[in-house]
XYZ file of C-alpha atoms in Angstrom:
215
model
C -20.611 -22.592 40.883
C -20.178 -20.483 44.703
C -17.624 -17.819 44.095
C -15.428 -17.574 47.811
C -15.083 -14.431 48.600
C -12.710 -12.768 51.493
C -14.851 -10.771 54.131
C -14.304 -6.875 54.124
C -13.101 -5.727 57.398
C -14.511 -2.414 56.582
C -17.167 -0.508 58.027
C -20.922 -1.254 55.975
C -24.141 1.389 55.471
C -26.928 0.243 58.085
C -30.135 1.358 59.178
C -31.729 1.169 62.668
C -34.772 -0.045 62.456
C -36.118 1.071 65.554
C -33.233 3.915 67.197
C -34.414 2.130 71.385
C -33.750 -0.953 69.801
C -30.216 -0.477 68.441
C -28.297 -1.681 71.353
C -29.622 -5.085 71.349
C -30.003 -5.887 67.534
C -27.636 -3.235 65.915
C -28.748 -1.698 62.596
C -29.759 -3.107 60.068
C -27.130 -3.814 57.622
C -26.000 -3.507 53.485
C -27.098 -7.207 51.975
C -29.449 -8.176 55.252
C -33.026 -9.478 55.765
C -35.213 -8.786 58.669
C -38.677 -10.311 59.051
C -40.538 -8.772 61.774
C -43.889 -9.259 62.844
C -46.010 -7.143 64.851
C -49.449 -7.811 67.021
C -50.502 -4.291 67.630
C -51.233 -0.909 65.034
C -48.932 0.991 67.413
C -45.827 -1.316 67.403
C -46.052 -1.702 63.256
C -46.482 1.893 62.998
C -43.182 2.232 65.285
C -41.169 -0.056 63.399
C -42.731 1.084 59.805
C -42.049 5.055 59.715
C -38.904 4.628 62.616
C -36.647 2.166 59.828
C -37.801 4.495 57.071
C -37.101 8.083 58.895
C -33.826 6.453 59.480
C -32.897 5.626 56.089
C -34.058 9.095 55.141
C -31.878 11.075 57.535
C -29.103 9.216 56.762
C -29.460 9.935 52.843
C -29.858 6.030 51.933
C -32.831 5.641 49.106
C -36.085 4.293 50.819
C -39.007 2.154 49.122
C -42.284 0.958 50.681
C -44.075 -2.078 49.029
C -47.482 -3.663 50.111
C -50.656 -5.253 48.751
C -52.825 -2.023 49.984
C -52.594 1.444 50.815
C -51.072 2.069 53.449
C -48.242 4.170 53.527
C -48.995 7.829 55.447
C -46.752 10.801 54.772
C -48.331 12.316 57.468
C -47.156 10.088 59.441
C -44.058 9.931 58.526
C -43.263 14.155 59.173
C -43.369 13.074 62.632
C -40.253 11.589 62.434
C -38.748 13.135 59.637
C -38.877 16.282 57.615
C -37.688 14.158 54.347
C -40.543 12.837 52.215
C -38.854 11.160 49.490
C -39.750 7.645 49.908
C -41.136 5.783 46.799
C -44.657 3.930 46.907
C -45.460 0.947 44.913
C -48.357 -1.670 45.190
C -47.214 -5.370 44.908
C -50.076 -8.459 44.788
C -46.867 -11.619 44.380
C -43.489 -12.715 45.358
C -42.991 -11.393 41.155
C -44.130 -8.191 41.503
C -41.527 -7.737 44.690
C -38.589 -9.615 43.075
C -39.118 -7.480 39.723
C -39.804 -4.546 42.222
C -36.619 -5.368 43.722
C -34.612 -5.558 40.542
C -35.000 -1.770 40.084
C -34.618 -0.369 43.376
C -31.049 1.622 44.217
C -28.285 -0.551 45.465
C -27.695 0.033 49.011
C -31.475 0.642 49.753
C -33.473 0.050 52.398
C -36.810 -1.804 51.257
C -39.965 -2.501 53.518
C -41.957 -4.657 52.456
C -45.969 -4.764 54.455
C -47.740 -7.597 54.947
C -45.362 -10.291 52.749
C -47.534 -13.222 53.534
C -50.249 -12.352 52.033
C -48.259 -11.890 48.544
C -49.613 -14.933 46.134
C -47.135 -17.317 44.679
C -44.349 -17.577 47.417
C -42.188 -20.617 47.758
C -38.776 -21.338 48.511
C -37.326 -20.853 44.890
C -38.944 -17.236 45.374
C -37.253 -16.767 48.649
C -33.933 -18.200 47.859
C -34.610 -15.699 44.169
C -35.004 -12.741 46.881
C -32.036 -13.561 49.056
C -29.830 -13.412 45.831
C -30.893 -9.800 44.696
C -30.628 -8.681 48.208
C -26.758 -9.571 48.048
C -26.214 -8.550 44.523
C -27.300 -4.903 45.191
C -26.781 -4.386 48.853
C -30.030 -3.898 49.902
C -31.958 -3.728 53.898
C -35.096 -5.472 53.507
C -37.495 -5.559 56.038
C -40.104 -8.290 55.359
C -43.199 -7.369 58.143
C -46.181 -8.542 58.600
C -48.873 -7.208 61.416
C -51.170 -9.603 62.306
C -53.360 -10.655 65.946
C -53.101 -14.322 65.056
C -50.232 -15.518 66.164
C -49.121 -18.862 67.996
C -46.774 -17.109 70.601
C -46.205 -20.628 72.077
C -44.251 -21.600 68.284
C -43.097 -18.474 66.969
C -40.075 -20.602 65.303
C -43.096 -22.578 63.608
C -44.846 -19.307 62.839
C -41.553 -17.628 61.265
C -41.572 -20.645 58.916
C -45.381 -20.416 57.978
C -45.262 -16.959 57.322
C -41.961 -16.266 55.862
C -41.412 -20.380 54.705
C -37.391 -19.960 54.631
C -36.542 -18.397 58.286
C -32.628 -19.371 57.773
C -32.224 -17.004 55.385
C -33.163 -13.570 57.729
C -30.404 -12.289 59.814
C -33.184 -11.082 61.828
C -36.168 -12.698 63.334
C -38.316 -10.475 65.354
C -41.657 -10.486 67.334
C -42.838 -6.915 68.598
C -45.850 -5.773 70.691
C -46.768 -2.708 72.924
C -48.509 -2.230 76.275
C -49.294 0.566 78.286
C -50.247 1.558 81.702
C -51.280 4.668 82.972
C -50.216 6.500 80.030
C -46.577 4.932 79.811
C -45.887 2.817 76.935
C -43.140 -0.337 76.574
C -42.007 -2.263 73.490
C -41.950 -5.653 74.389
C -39.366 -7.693 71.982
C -38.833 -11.348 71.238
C -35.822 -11.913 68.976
C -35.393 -15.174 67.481
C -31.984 -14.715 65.676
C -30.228 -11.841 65.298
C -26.811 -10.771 63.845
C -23.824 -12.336 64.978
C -22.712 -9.756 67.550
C -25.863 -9.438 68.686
C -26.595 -13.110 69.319
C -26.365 -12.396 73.922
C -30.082 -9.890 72.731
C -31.656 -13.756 72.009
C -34.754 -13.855 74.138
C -37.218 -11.425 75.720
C -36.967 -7.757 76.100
C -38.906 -5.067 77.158
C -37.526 -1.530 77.137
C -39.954 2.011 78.019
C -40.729 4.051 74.337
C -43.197 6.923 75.716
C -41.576 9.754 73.168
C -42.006 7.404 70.635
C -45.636 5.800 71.093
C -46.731 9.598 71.834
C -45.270 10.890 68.252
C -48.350 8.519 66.942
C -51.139 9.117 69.523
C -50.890 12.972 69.195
């Protein structure tokens, strides 16, 4: 039976996922979803080691999860001179929801490449929304990828992530460049309630970012 609950006025933990993106989608917040998907190796990277640096800095416990290795420390000291995040390799939607059960409350999880995971179905999903709220966490669900049907993302959120109502964020991200200046071009697809006038397209200028990888 649904227990009703009264909302807390009171200020929740977030992370920003991407610091140049804060002012249109806000951080990423205690008991949210994000699935994000990225076209390029230079806009995963951003969003990847940006969200984790984040929740490192700010002292919130950070997990990466995904089907290969792929996680770079290295990396990662560009943006941060913390370095403990925890690893593990997932092949299902069981390995993350066990992986899930033993993560800190209050975490922030990202999760690489989710589609791929075997055995995921809406029971799973719905299964994965309910730990999320139990124990507070930030989950980013990504996936990088150069197939995708830009003319139906909302089709493409629901073949890759088969439950998109349950994400308070729905994000497409890819990077271009000219002349040696680099922009983060955004389509957001739902976003958090305060944030719902960011719907659309966006493009905003990340050169100090995109260089911190290119060195």
């Amino acid at each position: 039976m649904p227990m009703f609950f009264k909302p807390d006025d009171d200020e929740t933990r977030g992370v920003e996922l991407i610091d140049e993106l804060t002012q249109l989608i806000g951080p990423l917040e205690e008991g949210s979803m994000a699935a994000v998907v990225t076209i390029d190796a230079l806009s995963y990277a951003i969003l990847q080691y940006s969200s984790i640096a984040s929740a490192l800095n700010s002292e919130l416990p950070a997990y990466h999860l995904a089907p290969a290795n792929s996680f770079s420390l290295k990396l990662l000291s560009r943006l941060t001179e913390k370095r403990d995040i925890l690893l593990a390799r997932i092949y299902s939607m069981e390995n993350l929801l066990n992986a899930l059960k033993t993560v800190e409350n209050s975490s922030l999880v990202f999760v690489s490449d989710f589609p791929v995971l075997t055995g995921i179905t809406s029971e799973g999903m719905l299964d994965l929304r309910k730990i999320v709220d139990d124990k507070s966490l930030m989950l980013v669900l990504s996936h990088n990828t150069l197939e995708l049907n830009e003319l139906d993302l909302t089709g493409e959120f629901r073949r890759l992530f088969v439950l998109p109502e349950l994400f308070e964020l729905l994000m497409v991200m890819r990077t271009n460049s000219y002349r040696g200046h680099y922009r983060l071009n955004i389509s957001i697809l739902k976003a958090p309630a305060e944030f719902i006038k960011s719907i659309g397209e966006h493009s905003i200028p990340i050169d100090s970012k995109a260089k911190l990888f290119l060195v």
